[in-house]
Tab-separated table of C-alpha atoms and ligand atoms in Angstrom:
chain	number	residue	atom	x	y	z
A	118	MET	CA	87.667	86.296	69.988
A	119	PRO	CA	85.196	86.032	72.844
A	120	ILE	CA	86.145	87.659	76.124
A	121	LYS	CA	85.327	85.269	78.912
A	122	VAL	CA	84.630	86.201	82.494
A	123	TRP	CA	87.477	83.890	83.503
A	124	ASP	CA	90.064	82.095	81.419
A	125	TYR	CA	93.164	80.124	82.397
A	126	ILE	CA	94.698	79.394	78.999
A	127	LYS	CA	97.230	82.258	78.891
A	128	GLU	CA	98.268	81.595	82.457
A	129	TYR	CA	98.676	77.911	81.662
A	130	GLU	CA	100.778	78.671	78.592
A	131	LYS	CA	103.117	80.842	80.629
A	132	GLU	CA	103.428	78.384	83.508
A	133	LYS	CA	103.227	75.034	81.779
A	134	GLY	CA	106.952	74.360	82.083
A	135	GLU	CA	106.683	74.593	85.866
A	136	ILE	CA	103.464	72.593	85.930
A	137	TYR	CA	104.786	69.700	83.835
A	138	SER	CA	107.977	69.547	85.814
A	139	ALA	CA	106.029	69.474	89.115
A	140	ILE	CA	103.790	66.673	87.825
A	141	GLN	CA	106.740	64.706	86.499
A	142	LYS	CA	108.526	64.920	89.846
A	143	VAL	CA	105.466	63.552	91.634
A	144	LEU	CA	105.022	60.707	89.159
A	145	GLU	CA	108.667	59.767	89.500
A	146	SER	CA	108.696	60.030	93.300
A	147	GLY	CA	106.627	56.918	93.979
A	148	TYR	CA	104.212	58.871	96.282
A	149	LEU	CA	100.838	59.903	94.924
A	150	ILE	CA	98.808	60.378	98.107
A	151	LEU	CA	99.735	62.331	101.269
A	152	GLY	CA	103.432	62.722	100.526
A	153	ASP	CA	105.907	65.595	100.680
A	154	ASN	CA	103.986	67.899	98.345
A	155	VAL	CA	100.801	67.914	100.379
A	156	LYS	CA	102.833	68.471	103.553
A	157	GLY	CA	104.947	71.149	101.864
A	158	PHE	CA	101.932	72.952	100.443
A	159	GLU	CA	100.132	72.822	103.811
A	160	GLU	CA	103.148	74.439	105.462
A	161	GLU	CA	103.689	77.031	102.741
A	162	PHE	CA	100.055	78.067	102.369
A	163	SER	CA	99.405	78.237	106.124
A	164	ARG	CA	102.579	80.351	106.501
A	165	TYR	CA	101.354	82.645	103.711
A	166	CYS	CA	98.114	83.121	105.662
A	167	ASN	CA	99.890	83.539	109.025
A	168	VAL	CA	98.242	80.455	110.504
A	169	LYS	CA	100.069	77.579	112.228
A	170	PHE	CA	98.495	74.493	110.672
A	171	GLY	CA	96.994	73.533	107.324
A	172	VAL	CA	95.202	70.358	106.257
A	173	GLY	CA	94.775	69.795	102.521
A	174	VAL	CA	91.426	68.323	101.527
A	175	ASN	CA	89.650	67.530	98.295
A	176	SER	CA	87.538	70.694	97.918
A	177	GLY	CA	86.453	73.926	99.535
A	178	THR	CA	83.132	72.291	100.333
A	179	ASP	CA	84.869	69.555	102.303
A	180	ALA	CA	87.123	72.124	103.949
A	181	LEU	CA	83.968	73.771	105.350
A	182	PHE	CA	82.279	70.464	106.217
A	183	LEU	CA	85.301	68.986	107.997
A	184	ALA	CA	86.013	72.293	109.776
A	185	LEU	CA	82.465	72.262	111.151
A	186	LEU	CA	82.842	68.625	112.245
A	187	ALA	CA	86.171	69.444	113.899
A	188	LEU	CA	84.324	72.130	115.884
A	189	ASP	CA	81.862	69.392	116.991
A	190	ILE	CA	78.965	70.955	115.153
A	191	GLY	CA	76.085	68.633	114.368
A	192	PRO	CA	72.341	68.074	114.696
A	193	GLN	CA	70.696	70.420	117.239
A	194	ASP	CA	73.214	73.170	116.462
A	195	GLU	CA	72.714	76.376	114.523
A	196	VAL	CA	75.331	78.100	112.387
A	197	ILE	CA	74.823	81.712	111.305
A	198	THR	CA	75.799	82.685	107.794
A	199	VAL	CA	74.403	84.504	104.731
A	200	SER	CA	72.056	83.489	101.952
A	201	ASN	CA	74.140	85.524	99.491
A	202	THR	CA	76.897	82.963	99.055
A	203	ALA	CA	77.850	79.895	97.060
A	204	VAL	CA	75.601	76.900	97.747
A	205	PRO	CA	78.484	74.910	99.355
A	206	THR	CA	78.716	77.317	102.309
A	207	VAL	CA	75.213	76.237	103.241
A	208	SER	CA	75.359	72.630	102.041
A	209	ALA	CA	78.381	72.041	104.283
A	210	ILE	CA	76.351	73.146	107.312
A	211	VAL	CA	73.380	70.995	106.310
A	212	SER	CA	75.685	67.989	105.782
A	213	THR	CA	76.676	68.103	109.461
A	214	GLY	CA	72.992	67.955	110.471
A	215	ALA	CA	73.128	71.521	111.822
A	216	LYS	CA	70.738	74.279	110.768
A	217	PRO	CA	71.968	77.253	108.728
A	218	VAL	CA	70.515	80.524	110.011
A	219	PHE	CA	70.810	83.519	107.716
A	220	VAL	CA	71.302	87.238	108.168
A	221	ASP	CA	70.987	89.824	105.419
A	222	ILE	CA	73.888	91.609	103.732
A	223	VAL	CA	75.085	95.203	103.682
A	224	PRO	CA	73.797	96.442	100.302
A	225	ASP	CA	76.903	98.249	99.110
A	226	THR	CA	79.523	95.579	99.924
A	227	TYR	CA	77.276	92.468	99.666
A	228	LEU	CA	78.928	91.174	102.869
A	229	MET	CA	77.269	89.813	106.019
A	230	ASP	CA	75.496	92.560	107.976
A	231	THR	CA	77.147	92.014	111.339
A	232	SER	CA	74.661	94.356	113.034
A	233	LYS	CA	71.977	91.695	112.474
A	234	LEU	CA	73.869	88.857	114.160
A	235	GLU	CA	72.644	89.336	117.714
A	236	ASP	CA	68.999	89.248	116.517
A	237	VAL	CA	69.342	85.602	115.438
A	238	ILE	CA	71.544	84.151	118.192
A	239	THR	CA	69.693	81.470	120.159
A	240	GLU	CA	70.619	78.813	122.722
A	241	LYS	CA	71.391	76.536	119.807
A	242	THR	CA	73.831	78.844	118.039
A	243	LYS	CA	77.299	77.316	118.003
A	244	CYS	CA	79.164	79.109	115.256
A	245	ILE	CA	79.279	82.188	113.029
A	246	LEU	CA	80.348	81.486	109.448
A	247	PRO	CA	81.295	84.759	107.728
A	248	VAL	CA	81.934	84.524	103.992
A	249	HIS	CA	84.711	86.806	102.740
A	250	LEU	CA	82.853	87.286	99.494
A	251	PHE	CA	84.187	88.487	96.123
A	252	GLY	CA	87.669	89.105	97.570
A	253	GLN	CA	87.149	91.190	100.695
A	254	CYS	CA	86.665	90.352	104.356
A	255	VAL	CA	83.653	90.709	106.587
A	256	ASN	CA	84.243	93.010	109.577
A	257	MET	CA	85.999	90.456	111.765
A	258	ASP	CA	86.416	92.859	114.700
A	259	GLU	CA	82.658	92.909	115.114
A	260	ILE	CA	82.287	89.170	114.571
A	261	ARG	CA	84.985	88.366	117.130
A	262	GLN	CA	83.422	90.722	119.628
A	263	ILE	CA	79.976	89.084	119.266
A	264	ALA	CA	81.396	85.543	119.219
A	265	GLY	CA	83.335	86.335	122.399
A	266	LYS	CA	80.241	87.735	124.106
A	267	TYR	CA	78.123	84.626	123.361
A	268	GLY	CA	80.872	81.966	123.465
A	269	LEU	CA	80.546	81.076	119.772
A	270	LYS	CA	83.079	79.576	117.396
A	271	ILE	CA	83.981	81.304	114.118
A	272	LEU	CA	84.671	79.577	110.810
A	273	GLU	CA	85.812	81.881	107.981
A	274	ASP	CA	84.796	80.893	104.444
A	275	CYS	CA	87.828	82.126	102.496
A	276	ALA	CA	87.073	80.370	99.199
A	277	GLN	CA	87.030	83.766	97.438
A	278	SER	CA	89.620	85.679	99.431
A	279	HIS	CA	93.107	84.157	99.325
A	280	GLY	CA	95.510	86.900	100.340
A	281	ALA	CA	92.828	89.433	101.360
A	282	ILE	CA	93.669	91.526	104.418
A	283	PHE	CA	91.471	93.083	107.080
A	284	ASN	CA	93.222	95.547	109.396
A	285	ASP	CA	96.634	93.932	108.814
A	286	GLU	CA	95.346	90.389	109.361
A	287	LYS	CA	95.139	87.874	106.550
A	288	ALA	CA	91.859	86.207	105.564
A	289	GLY	CA	91.756	82.845	107.304
A	290	SER	CA	93.834	83.953	110.291
A	291	MET	CA	91.154	85.794	112.243
A	292	SER	CA	89.147	82.959	113.772
A	293	ASP	CA	89.188	79.436	115.215
A	294	ILE	CA	89.317	77.804	111.825
A	295	SER	CA	89.068	78.735	108.163
A	296	ALA	CA	88.301	77.019	104.868
A	297	PHE	CA	89.813	77.650	101.430
A	298	SER	CA	88.974	76.355	97.965
A	299	PHE	CA	91.471	75.829	95.152
A	300	TYR	CA	88.768	75.371	92.505
A	301	PRO	CA	90.262	76.456	89.143
A	302	THR	CA	88.648	79.927	89.006
A	303	LYS	CA	89.795	80.896	92.493
A	304	ILE	CA	92.546	83.415	93.186
A	305	LEU	CA	94.783	80.458	93.979
A	306	GLY	CA	93.201	77.862	91.725
A	307	GLY	CA	94.416	74.446	90.657
A	308	TYR	CA	93.683	72.314	87.628
A	309	GLY	CA	90.904	70.400	89.377
A	310	ASP	CA	89.358	70.340	92.832
A	311	GLY	CA	91.152	71.030	96.092
A	312	GLY	CA	90.781	72.794	99.415
A	313	MET	CA	92.439	73.459	102.750
A	314	VAL	CA	91.465	74.006	106.366
A	315	LEU	CA	93.653	76.298	108.480
A	316	THR	CA	93.785	76.558	112.266
A	317	ASN	CA	96.129	77.639	115.042
A	318	ASP	CA	94.669	74.994	117.375
A	319	GLU	CA	96.733	71.810	117.509
A	320	LYS	CA	93.811	69.675	118.727
A	321	LEU	CA	91.634	70.797	115.824
A	322	TYR	CA	94.547	70.181	113.483
A	323	GLU	CA	95.009	66.602	114.697
A	324	LYS	CA	91.300	65.951	114.420
A	325	LEU	CA	91.246	67.304	110.867
A	326	LEU	CA	94.121	65.023	109.874
A	327	ARG	CA	91.955	62.097	111.003
A	328	LEU	CA	88.684	63.341	109.524
A	329	ARG	CA	90.150	63.630	106.014
A	330	PHE	CA	91.640	60.119	106.253
A	331	TYR	CA	88.919	57.644	107.298
A	332	GLY	CA	89.180	58.811	110.924
A	333	MET	CA	92.536	57.054	111.152
A	334	GLU	CA	95.044	57.766	113.853
A	335	LYS	CA	97.499	55.133	112.681
A	336	THR	CA	97.458	52.850	109.667
A	337	TYR	CA	94.223	50.837	109.480
A	338	TYR	CA	92.988	52.048	112.905
A	339	ALA	CA	90.083	54.506	112.982
A	340	LYS	CA	89.924	56.540	116.162
A	341	GLU	CA	86.642	58.047	115.025
A	342	HIS	CA	84.256	58.060	112.077
A	343	GLY	CA	85.959	59.817	109.191
A	344	TYR	CA	85.939	60.453	105.471
A	345	ASN	CA	88.181	60.271	102.455
A	346	SER	CA	88.953	63.874	101.591
A	347	ARG	CA	92.592	64.143	100.645
A	348	LEU	CA	94.290	66.723	98.488
A	349	ASP	CA	96.438	64.634	96.130
A	350	GLU	CA	100.156	65.014	95.508
A	351	ILE	CA	99.826	66.114	91.884
A	352	HIS	CA	97.486	68.962	92.753
A	353	ALA	CA	99.518	69.961	95.783
A	354	SER	CA	102.660	70.118	93.617
A	355	ILE	CA	100.946	72.390	91.063
A	356	LEU	CA	99.495	74.598	93.785
A	357	ARG	CA	102.910	74.961	95.470
A	358	GLY	CA	104.218	76.464	92.245
A	359	LYS	CA	101.197	78.712	91.810
A	360	LEU	CA	101.494	79.924	95.405
A	361	THR	CA	104.829	81.531	94.484
A	362	HIS	CA	102.909	83.679	91.945
A	363	LEU	CA	99.936	84.466	94.181
A	364	ASP	CA	101.022	87.996	95.100
A	365	GLU	CA	101.625	88.795	91.414
A	366	TYR	CA	98.148	87.498	90.529
A	367	ILE	CA	96.651	89.664	93.263
A	368	SER	CA	98.565	92.795	92.143
A	369	ARG	CA	97.340	92.343	88.584
A	370	ARG	CA	93.757	91.881	89.788
A	371	ARG	CA	94.093	95.120	91.764
A	372	ILE	CA	95.435	96.967	88.719
A	373	LEU	CA	92.542	95.719	86.599
A	374	ALA	CA	90.018	96.700	89.286
A	375	ASN	CA	91.564	100.133	89.539
A	376	GLN	CA	91.348	100.560	85.782
A	377	TYR	CA	87.699	99.453	85.737
A	378	ASP	CA	87.019	101.938	88.563
A	379	LYS	CA	88.510	104.792	86.556
A	380	LEU	CA	87.128	103.832	83.168
A	381	LEU	CA	83.593	103.212	84.428
A	382	ASN	CA	83.512	106.052	86.911
A	383	GLU	CA	81.135	108.158	84.815
A	384	SER	CA	78.827	105.271	83.920
A	385	THR	CA	75.485	104.489	85.550
A	386	LEU	CA	76.820	101.216	86.939
A	387	THR	CA	77.227	100.929	90.681
A	388	LEU	CA	80.852	99.897	91.073
A	389	PRO	CA	82.294	97.709	93.852
A	390	LYS	CA	82.950	99.358	97.222
A	391	THR	CA	85.746	98.328	99.510
A	392	MET	CA	84.768	98.120	103.154
A	393	PRO	CA	87.057	100.245	105.378
A	394	GLY	CA	89.988	98.241	106.736
A	395	ASN	CA	90.034	95.873	103.774
A	396	LYS	CA	92.683	95.206	101.167
A	397	HIS	CA	90.498	93.735	98.431
A	398	VAL	CA	91.885	90.979	96.197
A	399	TYR	CA	89.113	91.210	93.569
A	400	TYR	CA	88.180	87.601	93.057
A	401	LEU	CA	85.236	89.191	91.261
A	402	TYR	CA	84.632	92.741	90.074
A	403	VAL	CA	80.948	93.059	90.901
A	404	CYS	CA	78.834	95.825	89.356
A	405	ARG	CA	75.195	96.598	89.768
A	406	HIS	CA	72.477	97.970	87.487
A	407	PRO	CA	68.668	97.663	87.571
A	408	LYS	CA	68.683	96.615	83.891
A	409	ARG	CA	71.314	93.934	84.466
A	410	ASP	CA	69.697	91.263	82.308
A	411	GLU	CA	69.459	93.565	79.272
A	412	ILE	CA	73.094	94.575	79.675
A	413	ILE	CA	74.222	90.958	79.879
A	414	ALA	CA	72.229	90.002	76.783
A	415	GLU	CA	73.770	92.876	74.794
A	416	LEU	CA	77.284	92.026	75.977
A	417	LYS	CA	76.734	88.456	74.849
A	418	GLN	CA	75.877	89.749	71.384
A	419	LYS	CA	79.335	91.295	71.403
A	420	ASP	CA	80.964	88.037	72.525
A	421	ILE	CA	81.626	89.337	76.044
A	422	PHE	CA	80.665	87.080	78.904
A	423	VAL	CA	79.975	88.097	82.476
A	424	ASN	CA	78.933	86.191	85.559
A	425	ILE	CA	76.189	86.510	88.160
A	426	SER	CA	77.235	85.532	91.648
A	427	TYR	CA	74.559	84.801	92.656
A	428	PRO	CA	71.318	84.935	90.675
A	429	TRP	CA	69.308	83.103	93.362
A	430	PRO	CA	69.674	83.593	97.102
A	431	ILE	CA	69.944	80.238	98.829
A	432	HIS	CA	66.917	80.736	101.096
A	433	ILE	CA	64.566	80.699	98.099
A	434	MET	CA	66.068	77.623	96.381
A	435	THR	CA	63.929	74.483	96.422
A	436	GLY	CA	66.837	72.537	97.899
A	437	TYR	CA	66.681	74.684	101.043
A	438	GLN	CA	62.949	75.225	101.523
A	439	HIS	CA	63.092	72.978	104.582
A	440	LEU	CA	64.923	75.780	106.391
A	441	GLY	CA	61.602	77.626	106.516
A	442	TYR	CA	62.531	80.926	104.882
A	443	LYS	CA	60.492	82.724	102.241
A	444	GLU	CA	60.894	85.445	99.669
A	445	GLY	CA	61.048	88.831	101.389
A	446	ASP	CA	63.022	87.600	104.401
A	447	PHE	CA	66.331	89.146	103.243
A	448	PRO	CA	65.497	92.177	101.084
A	449	HIS	CA	69.059	93.361	100.405
A	450	THR	CA	70.167	89.868	99.391
A	451	GLU	CA	67.154	89.422	97.131
A	452	LYS	CA	67.489	92.829	95.455
A	453	ALA	CA	71.217	92.344	94.843
A	454	SER	CA	70.602	88.951	93.246
A	455	LYS	CA	68.469	90.675	90.589
A	456	GLU	CA	70.936	93.477	89.829
A	457	ILE	CA	74.545	92.341	90.240
A	458	PHE	CA	76.925	90.936	87.662
A	459	SER	CA	80.675	90.618	87.492
A	460	LEU	CA	82.962	91.737	84.696
A	461	PRO	CA	85.816	89.696	83.194
A	462	MET	CA	88.550	89.510	85.849
A	463	TYR	CA	91.612	87.284	85.924
A	464	PRO	CA	95.333	88.079	86.021
A	465	PHE	CA	95.953	87.398	82.346
A	466	LEU	CA	93.105	89.579	81.064
A	467	THR	CA	94.900	92.163	78.910
A	468	ASP	CA	94.387	95.924	79.022
A	469	ALA	CA	93.203	95.728	75.411
A	470	GLN	CA	90.531	93.169	76.329
A	471	GLN	CA	89.504	95.262	79.302
A	472	ASN	CA	89.145	98.317	77.057
A	473	ILE	CA	86.861	96.373	74.723
A	474	VAL	CA	84.685	95.407	77.716
A	475	VAL	CA	84.496	99.027	78.887
A	476	GLU	CA	83.795	100.466	75.427
A	477	SER	CA	81.078	97.884	74.866
A	478	LEU	CA	79.511	98.691	78.216
A	479	ASP	CA	79.589	102.420	77.439
A	480	GLU	CA	77.801	101.803	74.151
A	481	ILE	CA	75.206	99.511	75.713
A	482	LEU	CA	74.548	101.794	78.669
A	483	ALA	CA	74.151	104.835	76.414
A	484	LYS	CA	71.322	102.943	74.696
A	485	ILE	CA	69.726	101.313	77.738
A	486	ASP	CA	69.862	104.268	80.130
A	487	PHE	CA	67.847	106.473	77.795
A	488	LYS	CA	65.197	103.908	76.866
B	280	PLP	C1	82.144	81.144	99.017
B	280	PLP	C2	82.451	79.737	98.620
B	280	PLP	N1	82.441	78.773	99.560
B	280	PLP	C3	82.728	77.499	99.267
B	280	PLP	C4	83.044	77.110	97.989
B	280	PLP	C5	83.275	75.663	97.696
B	280	PLP	O1	84.494	75.374	97.133
B	280	PLP	P1	84.694	74.093	96.173
B	280	PLP	O2	84.079	74.425	94.873
B	280	PLP	O3	86.180	73.954	96.119
B	280	PLP	O4	84.056	72.936	96.843
B	280	PLP	C6	83.088	78.066	96.979
B	280	PLP	C7	83.457	77.721	95.590
B	280	PLP	O5	82.667	77.521	94.737
B	280	PLP	C8	82.776	79.411	97.295
B	280	PLP	O6	82.803	80.374	96.373
């Protein structure tokens, strides 16, 4: 049996009773769009994250896009983020007409290097967009201090960090506004697309309710230009159920990460580092090795599949050449993209499967390291 980097089948088998019953209740309720489940899930998820308001939308990408629009970000503005992220972090900025401006990462955590932020702040900078990548948070104390000094907004990209904690604060609760994804592979993942924006600001909340619903303030009356980006009732009902298991999923991810740490401690892989102050939720277990591609090819021979997040930094992609960056601009990002890969990690990965991954890696590394 192949060992995939992520797999939902065992989780689905365990939870399918709950899932079917949630779906059935929605279908029998007569409300498919913006009913009690979306409202309930918004309240429950925002409470989980210690934030006042939540607005369910159709994806993490839209959560970022609409959050930026709610902050009045548009053409002429600059938003600072990283090139070492998922494309949607950057595409959401570009979709508003604003310009993404990148800083490099810290090489051992792969997170935004906050010490570089002040170098790229200009008159046009409106917002800092830290990405809590792989399951741990960027140093939000430093970001808040810099944002305060320059009067900037902060949008947290929490697509990979549901439940992560930085100095006792939950991911998504440390800024003006935050964006989550419920894409299937995520720590809280649905059975299709979905996302949510969280904020403590009532004005932003009201604006977000309009932006996701054709700009409407009341039925058939648009107060402003808006979009159709609704989380639907069926997905909200499934996610409400899964939210009750979220802490269990996170504990299991932490156990697996701990076991990988111990079992691979003597290997030549560079293992993930947790930044001080963080409680990591291990969306991904990211390792590093200069012969990454050889290792991946050998693992594939053994029916073990890993993931590279991300093999290409965004600033060198053809889709983002117009931003004016070139190879060499972000050395730590570029080097990491050539060396990192993530091992199978999901709550229903068994210890036996994990042992096969580790034994296979040991065998492969013994060969590759002495070539
Ligand atoms: C860091 C990051 N931001 C944003 C997104 C976008 O989320 P979605 O796929 O739900 O649009 C993702 C997911 O791929 C992500 O990993």
